[in-house]
mmCIF file of C-alpha atoms in Angstrom:
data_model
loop_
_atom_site.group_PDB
_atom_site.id
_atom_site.type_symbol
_atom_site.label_atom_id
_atom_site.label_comp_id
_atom_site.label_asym_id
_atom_site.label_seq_id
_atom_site.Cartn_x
_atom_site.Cartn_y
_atom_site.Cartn_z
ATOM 1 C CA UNK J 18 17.798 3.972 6.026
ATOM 2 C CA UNK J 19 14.355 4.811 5.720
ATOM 3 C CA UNK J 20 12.313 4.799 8.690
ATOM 4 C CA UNK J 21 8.544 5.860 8.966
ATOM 5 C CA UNK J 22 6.928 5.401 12.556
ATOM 6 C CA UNK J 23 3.538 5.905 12.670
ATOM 7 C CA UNK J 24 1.206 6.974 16.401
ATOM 8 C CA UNK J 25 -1.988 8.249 17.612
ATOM 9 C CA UNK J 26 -3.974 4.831 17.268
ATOM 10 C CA UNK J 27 -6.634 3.856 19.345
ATOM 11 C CA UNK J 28 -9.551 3.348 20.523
ATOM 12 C CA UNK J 29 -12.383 5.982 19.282
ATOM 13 C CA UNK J 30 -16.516 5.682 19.671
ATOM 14 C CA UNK J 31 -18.317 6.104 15.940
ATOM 15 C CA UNK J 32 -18.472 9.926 15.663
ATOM 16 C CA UNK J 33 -15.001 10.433 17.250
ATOM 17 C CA UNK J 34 -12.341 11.254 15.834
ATOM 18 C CA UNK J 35 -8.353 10.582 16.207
ATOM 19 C CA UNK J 36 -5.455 12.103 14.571
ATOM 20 C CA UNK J 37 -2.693 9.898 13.076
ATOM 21 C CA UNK J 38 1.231 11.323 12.751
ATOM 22 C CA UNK J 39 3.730 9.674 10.763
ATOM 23 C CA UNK J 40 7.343 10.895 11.671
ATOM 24 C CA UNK J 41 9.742 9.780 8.506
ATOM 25 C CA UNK J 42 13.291 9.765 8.432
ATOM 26 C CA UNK J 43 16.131 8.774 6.101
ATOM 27 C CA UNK J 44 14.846 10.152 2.896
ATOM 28 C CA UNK J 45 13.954 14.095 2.019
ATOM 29 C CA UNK J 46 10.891 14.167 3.149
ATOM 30 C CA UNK J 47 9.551 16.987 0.782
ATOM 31 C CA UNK J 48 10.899 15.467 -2.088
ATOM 32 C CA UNK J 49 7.795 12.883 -2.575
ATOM 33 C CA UNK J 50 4.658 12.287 -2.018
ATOM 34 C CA UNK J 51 3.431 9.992 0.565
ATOM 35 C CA UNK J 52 0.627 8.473 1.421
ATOM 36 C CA UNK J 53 -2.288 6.487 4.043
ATOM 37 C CA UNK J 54 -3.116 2.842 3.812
ATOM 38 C CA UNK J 55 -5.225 0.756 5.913
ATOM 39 C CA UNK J 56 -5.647 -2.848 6.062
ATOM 40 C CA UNK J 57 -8.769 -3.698 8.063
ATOM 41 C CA UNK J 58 -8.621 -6.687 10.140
ATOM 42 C CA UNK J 59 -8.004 -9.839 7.800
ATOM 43 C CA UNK J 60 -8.315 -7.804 4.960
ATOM 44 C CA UNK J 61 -6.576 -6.367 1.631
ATOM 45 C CA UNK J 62 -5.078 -2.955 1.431
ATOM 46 C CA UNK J 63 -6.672 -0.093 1.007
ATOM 47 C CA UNK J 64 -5.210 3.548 -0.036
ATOM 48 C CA UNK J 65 -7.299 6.058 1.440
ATOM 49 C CA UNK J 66 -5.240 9.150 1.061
ATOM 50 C CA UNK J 67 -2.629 10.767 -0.636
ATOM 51 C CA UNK J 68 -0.402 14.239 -0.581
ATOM 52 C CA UNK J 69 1.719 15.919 -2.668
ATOM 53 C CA UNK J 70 5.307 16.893 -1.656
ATOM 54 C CA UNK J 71 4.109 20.562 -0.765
ATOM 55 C CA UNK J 72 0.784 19.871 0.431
ATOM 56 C CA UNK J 73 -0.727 21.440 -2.911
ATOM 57 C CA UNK J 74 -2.754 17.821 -4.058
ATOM 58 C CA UNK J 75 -4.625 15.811 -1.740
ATOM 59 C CA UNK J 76 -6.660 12.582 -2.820
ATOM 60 C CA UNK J 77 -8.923 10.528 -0.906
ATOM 61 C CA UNK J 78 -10.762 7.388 -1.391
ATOM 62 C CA UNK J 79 -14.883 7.974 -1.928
ATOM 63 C CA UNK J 80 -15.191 6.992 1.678
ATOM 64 C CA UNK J 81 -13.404 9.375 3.647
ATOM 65 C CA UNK J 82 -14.250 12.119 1.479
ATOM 66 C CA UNK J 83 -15.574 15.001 3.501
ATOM 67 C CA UNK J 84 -14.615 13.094 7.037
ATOM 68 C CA UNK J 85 -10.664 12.326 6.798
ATOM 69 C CA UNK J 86 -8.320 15.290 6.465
ATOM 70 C CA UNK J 87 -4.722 14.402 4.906
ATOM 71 C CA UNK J 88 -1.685 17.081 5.710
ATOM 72 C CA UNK J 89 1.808 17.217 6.610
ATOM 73 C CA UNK J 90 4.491 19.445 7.791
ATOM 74 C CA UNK J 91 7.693 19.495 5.946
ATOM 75 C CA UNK J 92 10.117 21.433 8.099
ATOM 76 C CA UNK J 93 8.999 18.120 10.730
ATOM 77 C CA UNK J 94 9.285 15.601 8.704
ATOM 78 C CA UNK J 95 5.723 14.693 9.626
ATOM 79 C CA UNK J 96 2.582 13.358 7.652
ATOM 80 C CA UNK J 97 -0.874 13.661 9.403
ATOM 81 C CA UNK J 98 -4.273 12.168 8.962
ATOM 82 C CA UNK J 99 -7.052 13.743 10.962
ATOM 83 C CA UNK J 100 -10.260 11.347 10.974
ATOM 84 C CA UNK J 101 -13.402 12.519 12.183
ATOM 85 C CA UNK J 102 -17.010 11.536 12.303
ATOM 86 C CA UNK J 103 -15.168 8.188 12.604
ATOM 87 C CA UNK J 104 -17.318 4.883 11.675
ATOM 88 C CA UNK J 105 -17.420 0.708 12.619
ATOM 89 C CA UNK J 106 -16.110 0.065 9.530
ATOM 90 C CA UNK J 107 -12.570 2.421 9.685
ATOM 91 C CA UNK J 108 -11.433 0.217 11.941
ATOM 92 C CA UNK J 109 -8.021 -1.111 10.037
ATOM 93 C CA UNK J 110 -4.132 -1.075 11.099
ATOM 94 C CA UNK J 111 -3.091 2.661 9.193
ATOM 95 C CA UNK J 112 -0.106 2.406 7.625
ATOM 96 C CA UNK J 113 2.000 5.758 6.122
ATOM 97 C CA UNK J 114 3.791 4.915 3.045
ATOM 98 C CA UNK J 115 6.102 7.233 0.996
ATOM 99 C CA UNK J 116 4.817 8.005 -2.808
ATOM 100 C CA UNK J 117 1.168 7.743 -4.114
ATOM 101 C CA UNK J 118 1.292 4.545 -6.547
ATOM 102 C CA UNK J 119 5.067 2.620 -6.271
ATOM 103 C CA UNK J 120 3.795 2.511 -2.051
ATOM 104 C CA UNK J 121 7.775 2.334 -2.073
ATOM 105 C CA UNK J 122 8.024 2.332 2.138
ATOM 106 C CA UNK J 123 6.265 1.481 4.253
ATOM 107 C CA UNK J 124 5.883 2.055 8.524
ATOM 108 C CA UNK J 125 4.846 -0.817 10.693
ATOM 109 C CA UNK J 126 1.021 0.884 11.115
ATOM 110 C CA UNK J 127 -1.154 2.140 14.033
ATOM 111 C CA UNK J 128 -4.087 0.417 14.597
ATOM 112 C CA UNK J 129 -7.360 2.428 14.769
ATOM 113 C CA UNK J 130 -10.334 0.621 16.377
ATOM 114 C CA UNK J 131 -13.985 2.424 16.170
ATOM 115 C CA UNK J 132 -16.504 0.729 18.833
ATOM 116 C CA UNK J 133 -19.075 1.741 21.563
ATOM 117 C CA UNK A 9 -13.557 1.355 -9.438
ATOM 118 C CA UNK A 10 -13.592 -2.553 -9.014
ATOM 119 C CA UNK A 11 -10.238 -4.276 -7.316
ATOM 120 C CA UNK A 12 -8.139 -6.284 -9.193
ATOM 121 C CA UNK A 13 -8.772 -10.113 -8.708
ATOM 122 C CA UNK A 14 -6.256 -12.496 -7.460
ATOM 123 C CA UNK A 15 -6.415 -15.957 -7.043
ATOM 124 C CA UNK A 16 -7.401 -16.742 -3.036
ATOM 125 C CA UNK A 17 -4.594 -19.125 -2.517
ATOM 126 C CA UNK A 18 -1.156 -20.244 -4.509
ATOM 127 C CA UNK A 19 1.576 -22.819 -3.884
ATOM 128 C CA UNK A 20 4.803 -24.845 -4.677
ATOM 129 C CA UNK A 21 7.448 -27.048 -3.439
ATOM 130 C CA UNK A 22 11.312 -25.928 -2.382
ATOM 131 C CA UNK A 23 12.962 -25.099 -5.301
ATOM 132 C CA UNK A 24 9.471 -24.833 -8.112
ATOM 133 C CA UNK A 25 8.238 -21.707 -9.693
ATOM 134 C CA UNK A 26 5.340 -20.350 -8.978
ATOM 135 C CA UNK A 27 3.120 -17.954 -10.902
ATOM 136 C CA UNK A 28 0.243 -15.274 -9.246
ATOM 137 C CA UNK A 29 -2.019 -13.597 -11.376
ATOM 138 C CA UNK A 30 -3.662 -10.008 -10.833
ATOM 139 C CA UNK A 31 -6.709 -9.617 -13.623
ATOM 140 C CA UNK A 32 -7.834 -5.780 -14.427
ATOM 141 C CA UNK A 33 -9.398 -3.944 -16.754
ATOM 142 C CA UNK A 34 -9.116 -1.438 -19.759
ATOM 143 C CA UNK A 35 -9.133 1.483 -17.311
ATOM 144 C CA UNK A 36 -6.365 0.184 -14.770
ATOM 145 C CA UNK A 37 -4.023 -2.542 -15.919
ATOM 146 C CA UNK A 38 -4.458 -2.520 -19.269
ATOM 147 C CA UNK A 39 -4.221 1.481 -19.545
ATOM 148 C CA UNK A 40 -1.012 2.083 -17.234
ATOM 149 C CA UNK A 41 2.417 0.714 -17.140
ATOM 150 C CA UNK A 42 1.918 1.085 -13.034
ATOM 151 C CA UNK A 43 1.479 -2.047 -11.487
ATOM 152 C CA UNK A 44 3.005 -2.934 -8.397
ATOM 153 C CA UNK A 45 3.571 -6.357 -6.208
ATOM 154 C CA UNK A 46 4.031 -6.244 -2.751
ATOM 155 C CA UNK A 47 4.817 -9.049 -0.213
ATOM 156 C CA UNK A 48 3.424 -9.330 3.466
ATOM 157 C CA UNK A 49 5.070 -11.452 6.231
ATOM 158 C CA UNK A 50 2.281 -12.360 9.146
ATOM 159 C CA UNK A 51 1.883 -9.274 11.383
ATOM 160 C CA UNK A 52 4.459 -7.288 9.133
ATOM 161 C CA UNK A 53 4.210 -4.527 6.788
ATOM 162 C CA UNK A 54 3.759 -4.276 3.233
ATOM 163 C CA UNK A 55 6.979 -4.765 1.328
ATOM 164 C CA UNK A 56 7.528 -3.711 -2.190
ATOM 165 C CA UNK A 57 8.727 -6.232 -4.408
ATOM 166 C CA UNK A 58 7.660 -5.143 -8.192
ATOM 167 C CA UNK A 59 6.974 -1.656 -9.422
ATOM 168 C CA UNK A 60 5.983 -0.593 -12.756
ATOM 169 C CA UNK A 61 4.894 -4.016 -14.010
ATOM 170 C CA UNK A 62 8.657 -5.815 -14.365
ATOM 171 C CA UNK A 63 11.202 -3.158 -12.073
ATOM 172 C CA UNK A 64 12.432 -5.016 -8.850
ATOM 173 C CA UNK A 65 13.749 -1.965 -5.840
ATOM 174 C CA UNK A 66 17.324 -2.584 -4.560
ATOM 175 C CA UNK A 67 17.630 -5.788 -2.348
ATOM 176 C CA UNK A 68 14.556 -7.305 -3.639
ATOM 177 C CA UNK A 69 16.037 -10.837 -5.070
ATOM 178 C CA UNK A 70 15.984 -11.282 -9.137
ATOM 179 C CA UNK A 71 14.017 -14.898 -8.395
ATOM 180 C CA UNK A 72 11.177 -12.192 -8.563
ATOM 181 C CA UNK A 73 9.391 -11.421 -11.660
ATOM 182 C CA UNK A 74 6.591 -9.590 -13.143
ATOM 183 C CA UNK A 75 5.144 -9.566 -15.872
ATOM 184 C CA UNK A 76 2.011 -8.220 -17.785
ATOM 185 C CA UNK A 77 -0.212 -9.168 -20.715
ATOM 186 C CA UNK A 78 -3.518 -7.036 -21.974
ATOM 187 C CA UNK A 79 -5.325 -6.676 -18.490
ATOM 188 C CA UNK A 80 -3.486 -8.897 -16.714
ATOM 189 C CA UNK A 81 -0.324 -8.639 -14.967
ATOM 190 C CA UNK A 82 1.207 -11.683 -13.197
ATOM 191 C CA UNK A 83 4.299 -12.156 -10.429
ATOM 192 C CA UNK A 84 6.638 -14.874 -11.004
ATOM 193 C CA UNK A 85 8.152 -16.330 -7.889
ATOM 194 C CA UNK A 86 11.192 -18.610 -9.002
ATOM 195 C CA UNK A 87 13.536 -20.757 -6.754
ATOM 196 C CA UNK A 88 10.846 -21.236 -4.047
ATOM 197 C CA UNK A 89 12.013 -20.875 -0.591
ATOM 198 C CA UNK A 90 10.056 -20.877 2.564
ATOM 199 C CA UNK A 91 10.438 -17.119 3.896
ATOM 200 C CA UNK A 92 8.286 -16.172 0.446
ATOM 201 C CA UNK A 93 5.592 -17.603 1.605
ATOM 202 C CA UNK A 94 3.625 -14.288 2.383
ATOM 203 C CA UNK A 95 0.567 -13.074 0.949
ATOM 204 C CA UNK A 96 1.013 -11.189 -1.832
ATOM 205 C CA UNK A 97 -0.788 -8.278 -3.455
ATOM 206 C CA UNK A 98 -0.750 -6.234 -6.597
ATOM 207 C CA UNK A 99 -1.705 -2.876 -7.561
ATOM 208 C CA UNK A 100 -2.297 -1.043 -10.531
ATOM 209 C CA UNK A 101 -2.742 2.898 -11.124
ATOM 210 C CA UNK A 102 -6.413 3.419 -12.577
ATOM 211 C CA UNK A 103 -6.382 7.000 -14.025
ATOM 212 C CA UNK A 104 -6.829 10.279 -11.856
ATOM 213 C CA UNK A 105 -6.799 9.954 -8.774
ATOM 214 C CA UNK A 106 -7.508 6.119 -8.591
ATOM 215 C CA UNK A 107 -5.446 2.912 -7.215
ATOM 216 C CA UNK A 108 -6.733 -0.180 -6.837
ATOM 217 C CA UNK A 109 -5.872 -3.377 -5.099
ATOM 218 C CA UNK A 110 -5.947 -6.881 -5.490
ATOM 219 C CA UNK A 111 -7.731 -8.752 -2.786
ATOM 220 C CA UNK A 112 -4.277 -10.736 -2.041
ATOM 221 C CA UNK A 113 -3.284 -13.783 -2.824
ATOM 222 C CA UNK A 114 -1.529 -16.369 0.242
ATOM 223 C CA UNK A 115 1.400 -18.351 -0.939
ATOM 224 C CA UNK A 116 2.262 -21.411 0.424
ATOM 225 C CA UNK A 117 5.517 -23.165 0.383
ATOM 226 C CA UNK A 118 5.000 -26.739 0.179
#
């Protein structure tokens, strides 16, 4: 069964940062990409990074770009999302989410709140 | 790029069909045979219920459909029961690196 349990949530003042981990079992890991979605609160889903199986490709939606870092380590079975220079409006549950279009799996999300 | 645009609100009666539309453009929907439908329960995750445009993933039930037309790619919901009322989102691949999202679309069982 595929399982993917995302931590590291929280609550972070605008210029902080936090670092999200995503631990995935049930599938081989380095056989896909995966992926980070957020849902702000009431809101639609929004992609806002992606990785290749070996870490070689890395997208990011226009605005994260230069603030959000995307990696992962194979040999844990673990996907990563460092955020920094954090802002009001990246507060959103974070979701990880195996493959980069299909969103085939999905965890249950962290939640990520930015406020003073 | 733009989101895709879904309709704010659907609905049908036990046992109906209902239909939920997802309108693109040249560059997303219209370009790629990557559109995906996915189905979220209050305070649940995301589930995956249509992937490239008309291909349902093991245990998803075949009273789910998709479809898609020029820009527009639409999610068929046959046999209403009440756990599918969810809200319901779509996706389409948009060239590069780009995906974009419908807004969502809440389904109400009548």
């Amino acid at each position: 069964e595929v399982q993917l349990v995302e931590s590291g949530g929280g609550l972070a003042q605008p210029g902080g940062s936090l670092r999200l981990s995503c631990a995935a079992s049930g599938f081989t890991f380095s056989d896909y990409w995966m992926s980070w979605v957020r849902q702000a609160p009431g809101k639609g889903l929004e992609r806002v990074a992606s990785i290749k199986e070996d870490g070689s490709e890395k997208y990011y939606v226009d605005s994260v770009k230069g603030r959000f870092t995307i990696s992962r380590d194979n040999a844990k079975n673990s996907l990563y999302l460092q955020m920094n220079s954090l802002r009001a409006e990246d507060t959103a549950l974070y979701y990880c989410a195996r493959n980069r279009v299909s969103l085939a799996y999905w965890g249950q999300g962290t939640l990520v709140t930015v406020s003073s | 790029q733009s989101a895709l645009t879904q309709p704010p609100s659907a609905s049908g009666s036990p046992g109906q069909s209902v239909t939920i539309s997802c309108a693109g453009t040249s560059s997303d929907i219209g370009a790629y045979n990557y559109v995906s439908w996915f189905q979220q329960h209050p305070g649940k995750a995301p589930k995956l219920m249509i992937y490239e445009v008309n291909k349902r993933p093991s245990g998803v039930p075949d009273r789910f459909s998709g479809s898609k037309s020029g820009d527009t790619a639409s999610l068929t919901v046959s046999g209403l029961q009440a756990e599918d009322e969810a809200d319901y989102y779509c996706n389409s691949y948009a060239g590069g690196t780009n995906l974009v999202f419908g807004a969502g679309t809440k389904l109400t069982v009548l």
